[in-house]
Coordinates of C-alpha atoms and ligand atoms in Angstrom, one line a residue:
M211 CA -8.6 14.2 23.9
K212 CA -9.9 11.2 21.9
I213 CA -7.7 9.9 19.0
S214 CA -10.6 10.7 16.7
E215 CA -10.1 14.4 17.5
I216 CA -6.5 14.7 16.7
G217 CA -6.8 15.1 12.9
G218 CA -6.2 11.6 11.6
E219 CA -3.7 8.8 11.7
F220 CA -0.8 10.8 10.4
A221 CA -1.2 13.6 12.9
L222 CA -1.2 11.0 15.6
I223 CA 2.0 9.4 14.4
R224 CA 3.6 12.8 14.1
R225 CA 2.7 13.6 17.7
L226 CA 3.9 10.2 19.0
M227 CA 7.2 10.4 17.0
S228 CA 7.9 14.1 17.5
K229 CA 11.2 13.3 19.3
G230 CA 12.7 12.0 16.1
E231 CA 15.6 9.5 15.9
S232 CA 19.1 10.1 14.7
D233 CA 21.7 7.5 14.1
P234 CA 24.2 7.2 11.2
A235 CA 22.6 3.9 10.3
I236 CA 19.1 5.4 9.8
I237 CA 18.7 6.5 6.2
K238 CA 14.9 6.9 6.6
G239 CA 12.9 6.5 9.8
V240 CA 9.2 7.2 9.9
G241 CA 7.5 8.6 6.8
D242 CA 7.9 6.1 4.0
D243 CA 6.6 2.6 3.1
C244 CA 9.6 1.1 4.9
A245 CA 12.4 2.3 7.3
V246 CA 15.7 2.2 5.5
L247 CA 18.9 1.2 7.3
E248 CA 22.6 0.9 6.4
Y249 CA 23.4 -2.7 5.6
T250 CA 26.3 -3.6 3.3
A251 CA 28.5 -1.5 1.0
D252 CA 25.9 -1.6 -1.8
R253 CA 22.6 -2.5 -0.1
Y254 CA 20.2 -1.1 2.4
L255 CA 17.9 -3.0 4.7
V256 CA 14.3 -2.1 4.4
V257 CA 11.8 -2.9 7.3
T258 CA 8.1 -2.6 7.4
T259 CA 5.2 -3.9 9.6
D260 CA 1.4 -4.0 9.1
M261 CA -1.3 -5.2 11.4
M262 CA -4.8 -6.6 10.7
V263 CA -7.6 -6.9 13.2
E264 CA -10.5 -9.3 12.9
N265 CA -13.8 -7.5 12.0
S266 CA -12.0 -4.3 11.2
H267 CA -9.7 -5.5 8.5
F268 CA -11.2 -8.9 7.7
A269 CA -14.7 -10.0 8.4
A270 CA -15.0 -13.7 9.0
Q271 CA -18.2 -14.0 6.9
W272 CA -16.3 -12.8 3.8
F273 CA -12.6 -13.9 4.1
T274 CA -11.4 -17.4 4.4
P275 CA -8.5 -17.8 6.8
F276 CA -6.4 -18.7 3.7
Q277 CA -7.3 -15.3 2.2
V278 CA -6.5 -13.5 5.4
G279 CA -3.0 -15.1 5.5
K280 CA -2.3 -14.2 1.9
K281 CA -3.4 -10.6 2.5
L282 CA -1.2 -10.2 5.6
M283 CA 1.8 -11.1 3.5
E284 CA 0.9 -9.2 0.4
V285 CA 0.3 -5.9 2.3
N286 CA 3.8 -6.1 3.7
V287 CA 5.6 -7.2 0.5
S288 CA 3.9 -4.3 -1.2
D289 CA 5.7 -1.9 1.0
V290 CA 9.1 -3.4 0.4
V291 CA 8.5 -3.5 -3.4
A292 CA 7.5 0.2 -3.3
M293 CA 11.0 1.0 -2.1
G294 CA 12.5 -0.9 -5.1
G295 CA 13.4 -3.7 -2.7
V296 CA 13.3 -7.5 -2.4
P297 CA 11.5 -9.0 0.6
R298 CA 13.5 -11.6 2.5
F299 CA 12.5 -12.5 6.1
A300 CA 9.2 -12.2 8.2
F301 CA 8.1 -12.3 11.8
I302 CA 4.5 -13.0 12.6
S303 CA 2.8 -12.0 15.8
I304 CA -0.7 -13.2 16.5
A305 CA -3.3 -12.6 19.3
L306 CA -5.9 -15.4 19.3
T307 CA -9.2 -15.8 21.2
R308 CA -9.5 -18.8 23.4
D309 CA -12.0 -20.5 21.0
T310 CA -9.9 -19.9 17.8
E311 CA -9.9 -23.2 15.9
V312 CA -6.5 -24.8 15.2
E313 CA -7.8 -25.6 11.6
Y314 CA -8.3 -21.8 11.2
L315 CA -4.7 -21.2 12.0
D316 CA -3.5 -24.0 9.7
E317 CA -5.4 -22.3 6.8
L318 CA -4.1 -18.9 7.9
Y319 CA -0.5 -20.1 7.7
R320 CA -1.2 -21.9 4.5
G321 CA -2.1 -18.5 3.0
I322 CA 0.9 -16.8 4.6
Y323 CA 3.2 -19.4 3.1
A324 CA 1.5 -19.4 -0.3
S325 CA 2.1 -15.7 -0.7
G326 CA 5.5 -15.8 1.1
E327 CA 6.8 -18.5 -1.2
K328 CA 5.7 -16.6 -4.3
H329 CA 7.7 -13.6 -3.1
G330 CA 10.7 -15.5 -1.7
V331 CA 10.0 -14.6 1.9
H332 CA 11.1 -16.9 4.8
L333 CA 9.2 -16.9 8.1
I334 CA 11.8 -16.8 10.9
G335 CA 9.8 -16.0 14.1
G336 CA 7.0 -14.1 15.8
D337 CA 5.0 -14.0 18.9
T338 CA 1.7 -15.7 20.1
T339 CA -0.7 -14.4 22.7
H340 CA -4.4 -14.2 23.4
G341 CA -6.9 -11.4 23.2
N342 CA -10.6 -10.7 22.7
E343 CA -10.3 -10.8 18.9
I344 CA -7.8 -12.1 16.4
V345 CA -5.0 -9.6 15.8
L346 CA -2.3 -10.4 13.2
N347 CA 0.9 -8.5 12.7
L348 CA 3.6 -9.2 10.2
A349 CA 7.0 -7.5 10.2
L350 CA 9.0 -7.9 7.0
I351 CA 12.7 -7.3 6.3
G352 CA 13.9 -6.8 2.8
E353 CA 16.9 -5.4 1.0
V354 CA 17.5 -2.9 -1.8
E355 CA 20.4 -2.0 -4.0
K356 CA 21.4 1.5 -2.9
G357 CA 21.1 2.8 -6.4
L358 CA 17.5 1.5 -6.7
L359 CA 16.1 3.0 -3.4
C360 CA 12.9 4.8 -4.3
L361 CA 11.6 7.2 -1.5
R362 CA 8.4 9.1 -1.5
S363 CA 10.4 12.2 -1.1
D364 CA 12.3 12.1 -4.4
A365 CA 9.7 13.4 -6.9
R366 CA 10.9 16.3 -9.1
I367 CA 8.9 19.0 -10.8
G368 CA 8.1 17.9 -14.4
D369 CA 8.1 14.2 -13.5
L370 CA 5.2 12.2 -14.9
I371 CA 2.9 10.5 -12.3
C372 CA 2.3 6.9 -13.2
V373 CA 0.3 4.0 -11.7
T374 CA 0.6 0.3 -12.4
G375 CA -2.3 -1.9 -13.5
T376 CA -5.8 -0.7 -12.7
L377 CA -7.3 0.9 -9.6
G378 CA -10.5 0.7 -7.6
G379 CA -10.9 -3.1 -7.5
N380 CA -10.5 -3.4 -3.8
Q381 CA -13.1 -0.8 -3.0
A382 CA -15.5 -2.0 -5.6
G383 CA -15.3 -5.5 -4.1
L384 CA -15.9 -4.2 -0.6
E385 CA -18.9 -2.1 -1.6
L386 CA -20.4 -5.0 -3.5
L387 CA -20.1 -7.2 -0.4
L388 CA -21.5 -4.5 1.9
A389 CA -24.5 -4.1 -0.4
G390 CA -25.0 -7.9 -0.4
R391 CA -24.4 -8.0 -4.2
S392 CA -22.4 -10.6 -6.1
G393 CA -19.8 -9.5 -8.7
H394 CA -16.2 -8.7 -8.9
T395 CA -15.1 -9.1 -5.3
I396 CA -11.8 -11.1 -5.8
E397 CA -9.6 -8.0 -5.7
F398 CA -11.0 -7.2 -2.2
L399 CA -10.7 -10.7 -0.9
E400 CA -7.4 -11.6 -2.5
P401 CA -5.4 -8.4 -3.1
R402 CA -2.1 -9.0 -4.9
C403 CA 0.9 -6.7 -4.7
R404 CA 3.4 -6.2 -7.4
S405 CA 6.5 -8.4 -7.5
A406 CA 10.0 -7.3 -6.5
S407 CA 11.2 -7.8 -10.0
E408 CA 8.5 -5.4 -11.3
G409 CA 9.3 -2.9 -8.6
S410 CA 13.0 -2.9 -9.2
V411 CA 12.6 -2.4 -13.0
I412 CA 10.4 0.6 -12.2
A413 CA 12.9 1.8 -9.6
R414 CA 15.7 1.9 -12.2
H415 CA 13.8 4.7 -14.0
A416 CA 11.6 6.3 -11.3
N417 CA 12.4 9.1 -8.9
A418 CA 9.7 8.5 -6.2
M419 CA 7.5 5.5 -5.5
I420 CA 4.7 4.5 -3.1
D421 CA 2.2 1.6 -3.0
V422 CA -1.6 2.2 -3.0
S423 CA -2.9 1.4 0.4
D424 CA -5.4 4.2 0.9
G425 CA -6.4 5.3 -2.6
L426 CA -4.5 7.2 -5.4
G427 CA -5.5 10.6 -3.9
S428 CA -3.9 9.8 -0.6
E429 CA -0.7 8.3 -2.1
V430 CA -0.1 11.3 -4.4
R431 CA -0.6 13.6 -1.4
H432 CA 2.1 11.6 0.5
I433 CA 4.5 11.9 -2.4
C434 CA 3.8 15.7 -2.7
E435 CA 4.1 16.4 1.0
E436 CA 7.4 14.4 1.4
S437 CA 8.9 15.8 -1.8
G438 CA 7.7 19.4 -1.4
V439 CA 5.9 19.6 -4.7
G440 CA 2.4 19.8 -6.1
A441 CA 0.5 17.4 -8.5
R442 CA -1.9 17.5 -11.3
I443 CA -3.9 14.4 -12.0
D444 CA -6.2 13.9 -15.0
C445 CA -9.1 11.9 -13.8
E446 CA -10.0 10.3 -17.1
K447 CA -6.5 8.9 -17.3
I448 CA -6.8 6.9 -14.1
P449 CA -6.9 3.2 -15.2
L450 CA -10.1 1.3 -14.4
S451 CA -10.9 -2.3 -15.3
P452 CA -14.2 -3.2 -17.0
E453 CA -15.2 -5.1 -13.9
V454 CA -14.8 -2.1 -11.7
I455 CA -16.7 0.1 -14.1
A456 CA -19.5 -2.5 -14.1
A457 CA -19.5 -2.8 -10.3
A458 CA -19.7 1.0 -9.9
L459 CA -22.6 1.1 -12.4
A460 CA -24.4 -1.6 -10.5
L461 CA -23.9 0.3 -7.2
G462 CA -24.7 3.7 -8.6
K463 CA -21.3 4.9 -7.7
D464 CA -18.5 6.7 -9.5
P465 CA -15.7 4.2 -10.3
Y466 CA -13.1 7.0 -10.2
D467 CA -14.0 7.5 -6.5
F468 CA -13.1 3.9 -5.9
A469 CA -9.7 4.5 -7.4
L470 CA -9.0 7.9 -5.7
Y471 CA -10.5 7.4 -2.3
G472 CA -10.8 3.6 -2.0
G473 CA -8.5 1.1 -0.4
E474 CA -5.9 -1.4 -0.8
D475 CA -5.2 -1.9 -4.4
F476 CA -1.5 -2.4 -3.8
E477 CA -0.5 -1.1 -7.2
L478 CA 2.5 1.2 -7.4
V479 CA 2.4 4.9 -7.9
F480 CA 5.7 6.4 -9.2
T481 CA 7.1 9.5 -10.7
V482 CA 9.4 9.3 -13.7
P483 CA 11.2 12.0 -15.6
P484 CA 9.7 12.3 -19.2
A485 CA 13.1 11.4 -20.7
K486 CA 13.1 8.0 -19.0
L487 CA 9.5 7.0 -19.9
A488 CA 10.4 5.3 -23.2
G489 CA 13.2 3.3 -21.5
L490 CA 10.9 2.1 -18.8
K491 CA 8.2 1.1 -21.3
E492 CA 10.7 -1.2 -23.1
E493 CA 11.1 -3.2 -19.9
F494 CA 7.7 -2.8 -18.3
S495 CA 4.6 -1.5 -19.8
D496 CA 1.7 -2.3 -17.4
F497 CA 1.3 1.2 -16.2
S498 CA -0.6 4.4 -17.1
V499 CA 0.5 8.1 -17.0
V500 CA -2.1 9.9 -14.9
G501 CA -0.6 13.3 -14.3
S502 CA 2.5 15.3 -13.6
V503 CA 4.5 16.8 -10.7
V504 CA 4.0 20.6 -10.6
P505 CA 5.5 23.3 -8.3
K506 CA 4.2 23.2 -4.7
E507 CA 2.5 26.6 -5.2
E508 CA 0.1 25.1 -7.7
G509 CA -1.2 22.7 -5.1
M510 CA -2.5 19.2 -5.6
Y511 CA -5.4 19.0 -7.9
L512 CA -7.5 16.7 -10.0
I513 CA -8.9 17.7 -13.4
K514 CA -12.4 16.1 -13.7
N515 CA -15.0 17.1 -16.3
N516 CA -12.9 20.2 -17.1
A517 CA -13.1 21.3 -13.5
S518 CA -10.2 21.5 -11.1
I519 CA -10.8 20.0 -7.7
D520 CA -8.5 19.4 -4.6
I521 CA -7.1 15.9 -4.4
G522 CA -8.8 14.2 -1.4
R523 CA -7.1 12.5 1.5
G524 CA -8.2 8.9 1.0
Y525 CA -9.0 6.5 3.8
D526 CA -8.0 7.5 7.4
H527 CA -8.3 4.9 10.2
F528 CA -9.5 7.4 12.8
T529 CA -11.7 9.9 11.0
E530 CA -14.0 7.5 9.1
Ligands
ADP113 P1 1.9 2.1 4.8 O1 0.5 2.4 4.4 O2 2.8 2.3 3.6 O3 2.0 0.7 5.4 P2 1.6 3.6 7.1 O4 0.6 4.6 6.7 O5 1.2 2.4 7.9 O6 2.4 3.1 5.8 O7 2.8 4.2 8.0 C1 3.4 5.4 7.5 C2 4.7 5.7 8.3 O8 4.4 5.8 9.7 C3 5.7 4.5 8.3 O9 7.0 5.1 8.3 C4 5.4 3.8 9.6 O10 6.6 3.1 10.0 C5 5.1 4.9 10.5 N1 4.2 4.5 11.6 C6 2.9 4.0 11.5 N2 2.4 3.8 12.8 C7 3.3 4.2 13.7 C8 3.3 4.2 15.1 N3 2.3 3.8 15.8 N4 4.4 4.7 15.7 C9 5.5 5.1 14.9 N5 5.5 5.1 13.6 C10 4.4 4.6 13.0
MG114 MG1 2.9 1.7 1.7

């Protein structure tokens, strides 16, 4: 059987990891933005890793090596922040082709360091090898106060579903570049995740949290599946920037599709009890309420133009 036939990336991971792991130190293994491990009396360790492959994740004609390095760090920091955590230490593993320019790597690392310094991450190791194309992997260790840990699995019925910033910028940029159009491409070329201080403020009020790596639809689905609940999203409440609306108009596309089924916006999706909303707003207000958590039996649906439609799955590495 080919991996394209197995039913997607998550079905593959479930199959590979079906044995499961149990150890008193494992608070959460597979299934969240980071693994969560016992650490000190009042803190957990959180660990994540993300890989990027040349031409699949970054096309050399679009991304400078500096941008590639920045993105590699941001995608990982985003996962630590989505747990309510603070990123600390990184390992970088790289496969290089024989003709990779040293100057390319200098710029790549300049980007890694630029983002790493912004987020307080120290590089402490990695691995170097060769291959037929450039492959980059970053593993990131962070820590989280036990009381702040935000899992995907903690959403409660009645919670409001919220999203930080605006969505769709990453997909809008990609589609503009694919169409050979100029315009608002910066969110695709230089995605920026939320900071640990923003994440921890949200974590003090939120029940569940996840970062947006595959589109709002996919992230809401993850929260629902892990929490055993359903969701209602009001399409018109999904926050879009004027630039994304303009890009969609230029491309003849629906900007809400960019937000729901697009890519790596690295905003945070979280669920918060209605009683805690005002308290959160006093400390952090760059977010929108887009829906609510409903009983599982009601399903996961999107209200759009007065019609109710199933929330789509978002990007999957093996089925698209
Ligand atoms: P994110 O988009 O937040 O980075 P992923 O979708 O990459 O998360 O991963 C989801 C979960 O699956 C995580 O817990 C991750 O550690 C786990 N995972 C991903 N790939 C593998 C793999 N090949 N083997 C085991 N676990 C995996
Ligand atoms: Mg994530």
